[in-house]
PDB file of C-alpha atoms and ligand atoms in Angstrom:
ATOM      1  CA  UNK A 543     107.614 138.106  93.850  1.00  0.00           C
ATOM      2  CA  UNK A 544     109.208 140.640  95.944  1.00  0.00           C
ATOM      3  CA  UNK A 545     110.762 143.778  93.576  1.00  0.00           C
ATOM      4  CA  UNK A 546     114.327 143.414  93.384  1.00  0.00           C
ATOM      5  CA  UNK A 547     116.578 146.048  94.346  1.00  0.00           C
ATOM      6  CA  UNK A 548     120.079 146.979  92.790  1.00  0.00           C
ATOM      7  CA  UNK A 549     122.768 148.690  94.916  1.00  0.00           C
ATOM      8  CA  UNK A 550     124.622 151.133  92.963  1.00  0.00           C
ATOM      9  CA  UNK A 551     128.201 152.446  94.734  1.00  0.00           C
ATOM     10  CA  UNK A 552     130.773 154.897  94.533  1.00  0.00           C
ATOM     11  CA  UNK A 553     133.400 155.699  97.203  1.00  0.00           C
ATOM     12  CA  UNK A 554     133.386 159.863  96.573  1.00  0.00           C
ATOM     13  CA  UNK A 555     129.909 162.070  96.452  1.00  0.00           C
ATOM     14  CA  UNK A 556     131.319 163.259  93.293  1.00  0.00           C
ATOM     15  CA  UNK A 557     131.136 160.125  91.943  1.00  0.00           C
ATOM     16  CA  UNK A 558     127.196 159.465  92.607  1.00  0.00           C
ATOM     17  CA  UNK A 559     125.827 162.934  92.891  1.00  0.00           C
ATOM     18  CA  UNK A 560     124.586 162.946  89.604  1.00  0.00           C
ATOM     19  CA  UNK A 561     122.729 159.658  90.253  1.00  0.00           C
ATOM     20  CA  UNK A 562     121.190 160.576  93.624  1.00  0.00           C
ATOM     21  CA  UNK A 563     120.352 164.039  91.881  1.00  0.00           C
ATOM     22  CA  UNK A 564     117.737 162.238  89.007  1.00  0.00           C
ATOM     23  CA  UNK A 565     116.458 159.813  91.995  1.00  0.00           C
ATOM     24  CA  UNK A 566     112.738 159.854  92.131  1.00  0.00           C
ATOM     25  CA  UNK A 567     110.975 159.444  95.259  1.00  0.00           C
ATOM     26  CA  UNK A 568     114.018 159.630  97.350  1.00  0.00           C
ATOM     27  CA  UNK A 569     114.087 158.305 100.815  1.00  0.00           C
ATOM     28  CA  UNK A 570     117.672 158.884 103.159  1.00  0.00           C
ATOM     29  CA  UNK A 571     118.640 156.142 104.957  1.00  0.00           C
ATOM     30  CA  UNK A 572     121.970 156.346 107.719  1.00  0.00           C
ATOM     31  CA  UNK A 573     123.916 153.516 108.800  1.00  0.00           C
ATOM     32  CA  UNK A 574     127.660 153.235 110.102  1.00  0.00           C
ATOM     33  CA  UNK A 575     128.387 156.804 109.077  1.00  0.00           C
ATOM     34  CA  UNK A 576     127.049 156.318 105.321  1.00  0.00           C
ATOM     35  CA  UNK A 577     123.401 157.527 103.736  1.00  0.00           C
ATOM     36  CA  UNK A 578     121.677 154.999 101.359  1.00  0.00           C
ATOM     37  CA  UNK A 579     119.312 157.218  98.804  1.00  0.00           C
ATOM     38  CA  UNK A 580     116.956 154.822  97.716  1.00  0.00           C
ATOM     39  CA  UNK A 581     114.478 155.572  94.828  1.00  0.00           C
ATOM     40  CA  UNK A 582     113.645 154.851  91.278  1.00  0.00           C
ATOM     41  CA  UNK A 583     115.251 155.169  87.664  1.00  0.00           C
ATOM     42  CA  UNK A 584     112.896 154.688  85.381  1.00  0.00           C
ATOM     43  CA  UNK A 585     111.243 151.414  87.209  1.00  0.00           C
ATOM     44  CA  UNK A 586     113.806 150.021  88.887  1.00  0.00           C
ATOM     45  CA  UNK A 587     114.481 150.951  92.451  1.00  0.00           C
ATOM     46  CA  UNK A 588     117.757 151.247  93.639  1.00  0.00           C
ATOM     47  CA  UNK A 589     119.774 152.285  96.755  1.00  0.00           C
ATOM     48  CA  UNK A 590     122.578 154.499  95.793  1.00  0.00           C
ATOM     49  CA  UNK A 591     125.510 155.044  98.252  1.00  0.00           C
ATOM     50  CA  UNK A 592     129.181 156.386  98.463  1.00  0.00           C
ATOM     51  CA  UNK A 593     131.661 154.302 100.948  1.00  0.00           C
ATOM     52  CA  UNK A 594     134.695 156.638 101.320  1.00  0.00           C
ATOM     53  CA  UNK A 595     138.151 155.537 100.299  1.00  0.00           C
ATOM     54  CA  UNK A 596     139.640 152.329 100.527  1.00  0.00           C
ATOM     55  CA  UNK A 597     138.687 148.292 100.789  1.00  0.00           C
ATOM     56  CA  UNK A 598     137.648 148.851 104.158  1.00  0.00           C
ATOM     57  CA  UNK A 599     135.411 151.510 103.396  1.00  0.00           C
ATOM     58  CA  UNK A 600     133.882 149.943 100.507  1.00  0.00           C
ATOM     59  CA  UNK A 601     133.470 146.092 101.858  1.00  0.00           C
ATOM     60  CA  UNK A 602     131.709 147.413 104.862  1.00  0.00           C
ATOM     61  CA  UNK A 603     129.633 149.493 102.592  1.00  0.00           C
ATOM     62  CA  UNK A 604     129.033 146.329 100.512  1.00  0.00           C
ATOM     63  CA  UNK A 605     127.830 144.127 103.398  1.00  0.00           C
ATOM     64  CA  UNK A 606     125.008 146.821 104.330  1.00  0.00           C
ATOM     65  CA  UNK A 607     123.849 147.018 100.972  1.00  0.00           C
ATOM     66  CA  UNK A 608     123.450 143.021 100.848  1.00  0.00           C
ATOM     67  CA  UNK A 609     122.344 143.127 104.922  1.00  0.00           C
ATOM     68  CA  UNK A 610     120.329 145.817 105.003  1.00  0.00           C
ATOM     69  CA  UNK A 611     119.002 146.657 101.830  1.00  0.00           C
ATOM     70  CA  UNK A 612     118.986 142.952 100.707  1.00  0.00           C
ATOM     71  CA  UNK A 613     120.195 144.228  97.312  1.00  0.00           C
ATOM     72  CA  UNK A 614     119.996 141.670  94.725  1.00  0.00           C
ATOM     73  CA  UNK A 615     123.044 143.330  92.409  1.00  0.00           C
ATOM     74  CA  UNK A 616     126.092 145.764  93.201  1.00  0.00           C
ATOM     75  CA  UNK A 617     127.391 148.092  90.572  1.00  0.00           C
ATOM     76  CA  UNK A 618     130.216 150.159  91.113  1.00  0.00           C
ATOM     77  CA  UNK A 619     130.838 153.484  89.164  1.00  0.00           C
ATOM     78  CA  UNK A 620     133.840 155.747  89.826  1.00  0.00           C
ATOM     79  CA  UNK A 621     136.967 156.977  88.823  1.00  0.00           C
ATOM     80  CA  UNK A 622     140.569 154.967  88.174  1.00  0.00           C
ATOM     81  CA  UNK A 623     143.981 156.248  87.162  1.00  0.00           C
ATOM     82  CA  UNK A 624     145.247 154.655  83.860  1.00  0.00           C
ATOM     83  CA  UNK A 625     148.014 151.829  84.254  1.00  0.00           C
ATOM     84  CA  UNK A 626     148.067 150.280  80.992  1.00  0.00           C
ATOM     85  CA  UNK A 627     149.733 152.415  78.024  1.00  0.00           C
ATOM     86  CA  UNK A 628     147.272 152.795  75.609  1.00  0.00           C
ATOM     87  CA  UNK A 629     144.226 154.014  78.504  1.00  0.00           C
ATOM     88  CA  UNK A 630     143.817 157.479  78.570  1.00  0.00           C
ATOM     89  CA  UNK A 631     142.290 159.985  80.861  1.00  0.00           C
ATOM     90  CA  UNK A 632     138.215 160.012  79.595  1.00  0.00           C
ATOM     91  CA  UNK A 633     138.001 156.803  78.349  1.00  0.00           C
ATOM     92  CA  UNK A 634     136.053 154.217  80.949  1.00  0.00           C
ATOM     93  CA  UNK A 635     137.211 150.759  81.779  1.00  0.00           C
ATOM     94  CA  UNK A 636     134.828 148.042  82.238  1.00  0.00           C
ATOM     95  CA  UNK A 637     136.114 145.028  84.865  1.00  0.00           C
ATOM     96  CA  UNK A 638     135.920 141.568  83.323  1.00  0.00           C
ATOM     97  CA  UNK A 639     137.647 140.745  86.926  1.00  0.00           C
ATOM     98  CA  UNK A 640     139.558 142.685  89.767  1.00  0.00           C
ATOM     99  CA  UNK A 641     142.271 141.627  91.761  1.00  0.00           C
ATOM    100  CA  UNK A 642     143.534 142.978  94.960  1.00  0.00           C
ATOM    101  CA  UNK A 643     147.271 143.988  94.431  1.00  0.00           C
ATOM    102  CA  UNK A 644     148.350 144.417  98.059  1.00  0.00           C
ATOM    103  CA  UNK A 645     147.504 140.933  99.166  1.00  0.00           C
ATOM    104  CA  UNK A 646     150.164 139.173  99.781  1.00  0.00           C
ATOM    105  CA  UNK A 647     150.659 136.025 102.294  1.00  0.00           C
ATOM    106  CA  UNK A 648     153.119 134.157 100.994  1.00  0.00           C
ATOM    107  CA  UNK A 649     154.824 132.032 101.058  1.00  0.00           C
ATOM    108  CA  UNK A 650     152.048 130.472 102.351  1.00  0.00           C
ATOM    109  CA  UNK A 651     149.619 131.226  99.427  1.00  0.00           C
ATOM    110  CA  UNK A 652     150.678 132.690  96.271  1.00  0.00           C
ATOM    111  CA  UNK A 653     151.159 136.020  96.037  1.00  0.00           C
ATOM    112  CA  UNK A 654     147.952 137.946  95.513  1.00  0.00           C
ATOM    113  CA  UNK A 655     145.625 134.866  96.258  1.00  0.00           C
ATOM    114  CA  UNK A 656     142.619 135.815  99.250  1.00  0.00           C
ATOM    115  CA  UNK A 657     143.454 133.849 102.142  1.00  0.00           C
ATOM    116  CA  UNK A 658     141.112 130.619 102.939  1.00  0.00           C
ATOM    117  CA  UNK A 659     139.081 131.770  99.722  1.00  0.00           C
ATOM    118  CA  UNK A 660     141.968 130.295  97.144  1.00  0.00           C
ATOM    119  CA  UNK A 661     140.514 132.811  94.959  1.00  0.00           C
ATOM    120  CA  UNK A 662     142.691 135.679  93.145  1.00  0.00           C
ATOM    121  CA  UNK A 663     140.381 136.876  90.672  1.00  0.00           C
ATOM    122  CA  UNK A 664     137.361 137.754  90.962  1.00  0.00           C
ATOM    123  CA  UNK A 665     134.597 137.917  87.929  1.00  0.00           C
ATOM    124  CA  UNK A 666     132.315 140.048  87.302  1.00  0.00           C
ATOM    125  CA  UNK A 667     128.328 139.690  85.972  1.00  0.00           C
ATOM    126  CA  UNK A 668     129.474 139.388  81.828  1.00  0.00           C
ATOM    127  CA  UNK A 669     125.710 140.477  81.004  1.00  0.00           C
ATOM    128  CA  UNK A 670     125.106 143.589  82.877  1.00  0.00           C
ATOM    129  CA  UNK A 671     128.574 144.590  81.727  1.00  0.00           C
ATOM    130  CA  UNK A 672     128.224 144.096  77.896  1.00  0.00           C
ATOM    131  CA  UNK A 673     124.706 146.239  78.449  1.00  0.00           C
ATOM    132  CA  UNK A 674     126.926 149.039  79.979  1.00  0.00           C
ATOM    133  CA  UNK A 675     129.367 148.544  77.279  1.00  0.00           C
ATOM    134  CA  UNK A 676     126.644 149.528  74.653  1.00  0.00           C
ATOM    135  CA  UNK A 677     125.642 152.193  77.013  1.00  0.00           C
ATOM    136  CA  UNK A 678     129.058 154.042  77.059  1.00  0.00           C
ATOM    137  CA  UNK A 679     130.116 153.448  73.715  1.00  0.00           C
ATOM    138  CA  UNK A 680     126.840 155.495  72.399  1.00  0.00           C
ATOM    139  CA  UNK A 681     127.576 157.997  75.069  1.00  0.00           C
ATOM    140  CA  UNK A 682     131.582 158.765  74.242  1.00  0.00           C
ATOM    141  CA  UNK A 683     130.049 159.301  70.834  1.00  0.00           C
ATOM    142  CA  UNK A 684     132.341 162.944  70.126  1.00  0.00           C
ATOM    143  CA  UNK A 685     128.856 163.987  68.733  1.00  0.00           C
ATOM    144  CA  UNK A 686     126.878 163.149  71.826  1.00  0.00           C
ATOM    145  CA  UNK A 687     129.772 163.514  74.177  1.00  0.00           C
ATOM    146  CA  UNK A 688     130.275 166.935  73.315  1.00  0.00           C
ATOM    147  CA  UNK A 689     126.311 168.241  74.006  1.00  0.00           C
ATOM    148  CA  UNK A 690     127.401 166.322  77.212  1.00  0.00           C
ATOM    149  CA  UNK A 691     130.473 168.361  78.327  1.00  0.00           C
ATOM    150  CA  UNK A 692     131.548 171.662  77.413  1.00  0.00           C
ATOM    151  CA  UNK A 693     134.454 171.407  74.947  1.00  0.00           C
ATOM    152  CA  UNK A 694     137.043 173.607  76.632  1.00  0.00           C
ATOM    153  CA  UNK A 695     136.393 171.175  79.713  1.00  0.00           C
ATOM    154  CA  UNK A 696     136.919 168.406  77.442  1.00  0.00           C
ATOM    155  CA  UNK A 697     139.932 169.784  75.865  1.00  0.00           C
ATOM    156  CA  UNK A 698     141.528 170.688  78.910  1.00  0.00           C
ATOM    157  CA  UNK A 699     141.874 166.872  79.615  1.00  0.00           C
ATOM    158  CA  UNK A 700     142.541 166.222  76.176  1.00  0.00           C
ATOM    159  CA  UNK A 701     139.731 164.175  76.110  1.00  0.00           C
ATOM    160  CA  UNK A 702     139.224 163.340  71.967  1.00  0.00           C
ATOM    161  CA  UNK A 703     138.090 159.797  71.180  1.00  0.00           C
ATOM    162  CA  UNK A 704     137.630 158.655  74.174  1.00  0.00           C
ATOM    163  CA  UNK A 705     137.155 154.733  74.536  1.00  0.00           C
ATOM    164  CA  UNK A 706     135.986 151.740  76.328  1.00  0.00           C
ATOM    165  CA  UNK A 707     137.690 148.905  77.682  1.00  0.00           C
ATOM    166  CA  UNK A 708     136.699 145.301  79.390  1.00  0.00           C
ATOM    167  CA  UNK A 709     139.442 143.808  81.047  1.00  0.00           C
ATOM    168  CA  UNK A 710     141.361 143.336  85.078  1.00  0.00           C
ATOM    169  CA  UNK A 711     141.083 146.220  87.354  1.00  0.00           C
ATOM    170  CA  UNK A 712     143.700 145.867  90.431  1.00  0.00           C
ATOM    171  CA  UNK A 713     142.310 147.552  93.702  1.00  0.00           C
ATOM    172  CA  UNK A 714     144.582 148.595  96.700  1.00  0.00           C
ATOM    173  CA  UNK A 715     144.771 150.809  99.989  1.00  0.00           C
ATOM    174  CA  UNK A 716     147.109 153.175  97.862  1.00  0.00           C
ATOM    175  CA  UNK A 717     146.569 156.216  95.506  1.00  0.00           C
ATOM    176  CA  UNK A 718     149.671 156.209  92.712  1.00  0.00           C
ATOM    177  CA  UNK A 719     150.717 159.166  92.380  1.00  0.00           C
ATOM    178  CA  UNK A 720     154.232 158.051  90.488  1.00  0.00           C
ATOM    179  CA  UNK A 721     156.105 156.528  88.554  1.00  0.00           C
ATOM    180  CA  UNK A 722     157.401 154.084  90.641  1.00  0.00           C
ATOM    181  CA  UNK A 723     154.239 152.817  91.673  1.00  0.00           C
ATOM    182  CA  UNK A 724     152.304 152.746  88.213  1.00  0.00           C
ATOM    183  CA  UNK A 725     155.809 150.697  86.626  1.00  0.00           C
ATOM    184  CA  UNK A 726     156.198 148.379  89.789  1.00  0.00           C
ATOM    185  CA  UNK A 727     152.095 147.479  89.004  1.00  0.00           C
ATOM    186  CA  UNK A 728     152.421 147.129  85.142  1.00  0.00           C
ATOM    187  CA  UNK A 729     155.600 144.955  85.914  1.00  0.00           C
ATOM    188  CA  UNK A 730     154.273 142.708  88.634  1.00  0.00           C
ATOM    189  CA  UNK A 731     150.381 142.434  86.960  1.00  0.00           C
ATOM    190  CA  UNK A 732     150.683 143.263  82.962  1.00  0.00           C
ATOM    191  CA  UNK A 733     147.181 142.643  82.089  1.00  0.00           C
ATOM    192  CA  UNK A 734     145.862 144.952  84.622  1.00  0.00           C
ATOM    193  CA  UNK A 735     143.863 147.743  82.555  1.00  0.00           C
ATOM    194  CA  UNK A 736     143.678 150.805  85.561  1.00  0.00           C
ATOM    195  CA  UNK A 737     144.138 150.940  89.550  1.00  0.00           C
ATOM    196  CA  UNK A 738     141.620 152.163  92.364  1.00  0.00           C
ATOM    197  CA  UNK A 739     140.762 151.654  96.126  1.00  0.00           C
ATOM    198  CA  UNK A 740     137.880 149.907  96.516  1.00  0.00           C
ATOM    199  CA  UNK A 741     136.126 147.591  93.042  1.00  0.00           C
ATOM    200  CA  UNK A 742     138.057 144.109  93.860  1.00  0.00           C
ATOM    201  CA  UNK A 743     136.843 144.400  98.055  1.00  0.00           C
ATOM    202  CA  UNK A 744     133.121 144.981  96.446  1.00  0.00           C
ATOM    203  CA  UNK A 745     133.708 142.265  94.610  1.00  0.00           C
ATOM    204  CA  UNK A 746     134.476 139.981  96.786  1.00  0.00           C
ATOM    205  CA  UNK A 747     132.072 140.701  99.264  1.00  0.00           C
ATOM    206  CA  UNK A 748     130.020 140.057  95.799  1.00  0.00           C
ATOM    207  CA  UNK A 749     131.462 136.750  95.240  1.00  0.00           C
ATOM    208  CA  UNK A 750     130.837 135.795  99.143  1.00  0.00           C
ATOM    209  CA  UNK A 751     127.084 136.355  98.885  1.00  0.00           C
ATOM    210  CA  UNK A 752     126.808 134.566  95.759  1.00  0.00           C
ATOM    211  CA  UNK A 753     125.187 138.327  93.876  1.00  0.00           C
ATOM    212  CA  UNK A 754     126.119 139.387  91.100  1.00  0.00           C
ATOM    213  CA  UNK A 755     128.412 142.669  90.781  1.00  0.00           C
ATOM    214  CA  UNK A 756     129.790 144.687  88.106  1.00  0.00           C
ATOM    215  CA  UNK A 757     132.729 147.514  88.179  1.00  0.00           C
ATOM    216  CA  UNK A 758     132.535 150.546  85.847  1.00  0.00           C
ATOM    217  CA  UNK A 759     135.143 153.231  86.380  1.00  0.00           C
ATOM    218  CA  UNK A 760     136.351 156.030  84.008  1.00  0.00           C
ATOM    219  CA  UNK A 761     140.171 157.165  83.907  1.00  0.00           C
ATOM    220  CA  UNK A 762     140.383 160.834  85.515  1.00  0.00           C
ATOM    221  CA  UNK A 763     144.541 160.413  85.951  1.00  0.00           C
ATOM    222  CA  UNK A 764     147.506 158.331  84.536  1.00  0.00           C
ATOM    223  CA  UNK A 765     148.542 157.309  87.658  1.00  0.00           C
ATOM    224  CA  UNK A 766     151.681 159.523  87.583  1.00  0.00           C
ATOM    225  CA  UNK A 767     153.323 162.324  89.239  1.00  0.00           C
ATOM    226  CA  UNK A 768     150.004 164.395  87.511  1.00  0.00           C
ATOM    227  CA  UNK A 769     147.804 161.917  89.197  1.00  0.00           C
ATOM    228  CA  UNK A 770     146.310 163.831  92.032  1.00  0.00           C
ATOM    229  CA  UNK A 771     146.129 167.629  90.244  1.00  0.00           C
ATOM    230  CA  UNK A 772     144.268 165.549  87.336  1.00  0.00           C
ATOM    231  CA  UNK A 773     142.044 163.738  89.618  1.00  0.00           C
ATOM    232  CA  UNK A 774     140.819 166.876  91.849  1.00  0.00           C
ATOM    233  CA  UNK A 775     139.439 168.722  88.313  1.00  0.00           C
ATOM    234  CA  UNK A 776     138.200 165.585  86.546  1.00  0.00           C
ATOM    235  CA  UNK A 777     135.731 164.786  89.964  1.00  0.00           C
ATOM    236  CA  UNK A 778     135.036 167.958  90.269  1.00  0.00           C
ATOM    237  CA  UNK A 779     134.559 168.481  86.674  1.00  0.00           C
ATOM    238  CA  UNK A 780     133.718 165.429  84.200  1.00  0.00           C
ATOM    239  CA  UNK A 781     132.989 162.225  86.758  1.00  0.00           C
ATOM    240  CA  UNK A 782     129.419 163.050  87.648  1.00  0.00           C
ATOM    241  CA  UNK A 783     128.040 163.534  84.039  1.00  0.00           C
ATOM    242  CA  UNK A 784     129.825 160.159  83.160  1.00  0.00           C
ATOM    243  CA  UNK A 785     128.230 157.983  86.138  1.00  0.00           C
ATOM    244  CA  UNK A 786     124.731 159.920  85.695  1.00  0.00           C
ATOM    245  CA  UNK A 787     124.818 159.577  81.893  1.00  0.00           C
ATOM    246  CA  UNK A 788     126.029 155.440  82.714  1.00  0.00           C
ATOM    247  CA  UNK A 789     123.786 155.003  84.898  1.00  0.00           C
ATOM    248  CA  UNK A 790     120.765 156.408  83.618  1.00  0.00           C
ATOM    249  CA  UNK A 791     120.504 154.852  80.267  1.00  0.00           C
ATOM    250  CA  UNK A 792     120.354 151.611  82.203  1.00  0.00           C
ATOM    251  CA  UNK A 793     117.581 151.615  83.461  1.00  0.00           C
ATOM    252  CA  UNK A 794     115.187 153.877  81.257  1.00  0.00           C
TER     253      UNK A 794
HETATM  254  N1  LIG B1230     141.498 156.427  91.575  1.00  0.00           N
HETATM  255  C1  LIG B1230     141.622 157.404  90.656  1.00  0.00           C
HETATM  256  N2  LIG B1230     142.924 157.654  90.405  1.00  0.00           N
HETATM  257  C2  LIG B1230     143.637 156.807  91.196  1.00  0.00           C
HETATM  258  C3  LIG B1230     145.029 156.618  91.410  1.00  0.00           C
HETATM  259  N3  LIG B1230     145.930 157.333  90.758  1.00  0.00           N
HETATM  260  N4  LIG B1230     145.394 155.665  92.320  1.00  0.00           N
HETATM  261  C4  LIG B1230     144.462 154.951  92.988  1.00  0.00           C
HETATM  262  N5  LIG B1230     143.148 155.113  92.837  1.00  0.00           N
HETATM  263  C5  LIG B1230     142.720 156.022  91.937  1.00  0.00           C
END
């Protein structure tokens, strides 16, 4: 049988540096202005990628993985700002489903609903992400969190107990950056959980070629008027530990 290969995506280096960094046997592929680092964790091999910002970015991205690469799974790892009150900056949000928040063709679909797919939500692959649940909770652990990230880094996000969630991420060609934005989302979408640029176009692409995808991302902003200071220190800061650390303890 021929070894299967898992894609695993971000849209930002920061996000995947610490993955491509414990690679073994690293190869560098480039295609359409993006390098696929392909290698092993543990046993499994896996192409690693980042997209760059946006659905556009991140379905094309998608399609080489499955084209290319023939990947046989997608996970996503990344970064999302908060939208729902009770998520806070450090905890990680697992999609049960994603939903693209700036479609909109009606009247001639419902609001929201993918044109000529009559499909709104789309699910995600309920094992792999109840193994990454396990995963994170054992890692946001204070006690293992801590000998993680330095404290005062910690601290300065006022990271404490942080937690993890399963539930809808909304994806969109938009970063919030106020008010406005994060109440017009919460209003129009309650259930939505946190809001990024690219999970619901991978998983579409996903649900098109019949694979199996999953979309991980951890909070690094409320999705506020503090949205874009907070989300410049936590990449450059806390995101790559959390996708290494995620990633890693999958597949040892
Ligand atoms: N990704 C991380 N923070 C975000 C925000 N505030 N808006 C959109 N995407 C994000």
């Amino acid at each position: 049988m021929e070894e299967q290969l898992i894609g695993i995506m971000g849209a930002i280096p920061q996000e995947i540096d610490g993955i491509i960094a414990i690679l073994q046997d690293k190869t560098a592929t480039t295609i359409g202005n993006r390098t696929y680092y392909q290698g092993l964790l543990g046993k499994q091999q896996v192409v690693v990628v980042y997209s760059r910002i946006g659905k556009v970015a991140a379905s094309a991205t998608a399609s080489a993985l499955l084209l290319h690469f023939r990947v046989s799974e997608i996970i996503f790892i990344g970064v999302a700002g908060g939208i729902a009150p009770h998520i806070e900056v450090g905890d990680v949000v697992i999609a049960k489903d994603l939903i693209q928040y700036d479609m909109d063709v009606s009247p001639l679909r419902p609001k929201y609903e993918i044109p000529l797919l009559n499909k709104t939500y789309f699910e995600t692959s309920a094992m792999r992400s109840n193994q990454v649940k396990q995963h994170i909770e054992s890692f946001l652990d204070p006690a293992v969190l801590h000998t993680k990230i330095a404290s005062d880094e910690l601290k300065k996000f006022a990271i404490d107990q942080p937690k993890v969630y399963v539930g809808t991420i909304a994806s969109g060609d938009q970063f919030f950056s106020t008010d406005i934005q994060k109440e017009n989302l919460q209003q129009a979408l309650p259930q939505v959980l946190c809001v990024e640029m690219e999970g619901a176009a991978v998983a579409q692409i996903c649900y098109e070629y019949q694979v199996p995808c999953s979309v991980i991302r951890t909070i690094s902003d409320k999705a506020n008027q503090e949205a874009s200071f907070s989300f410049e220190s936590f990449v450059q800061k806390i995101s790559q530990v959390y996708g290494q650390e995620i990633i890693e303890k999958l597949f040892q």
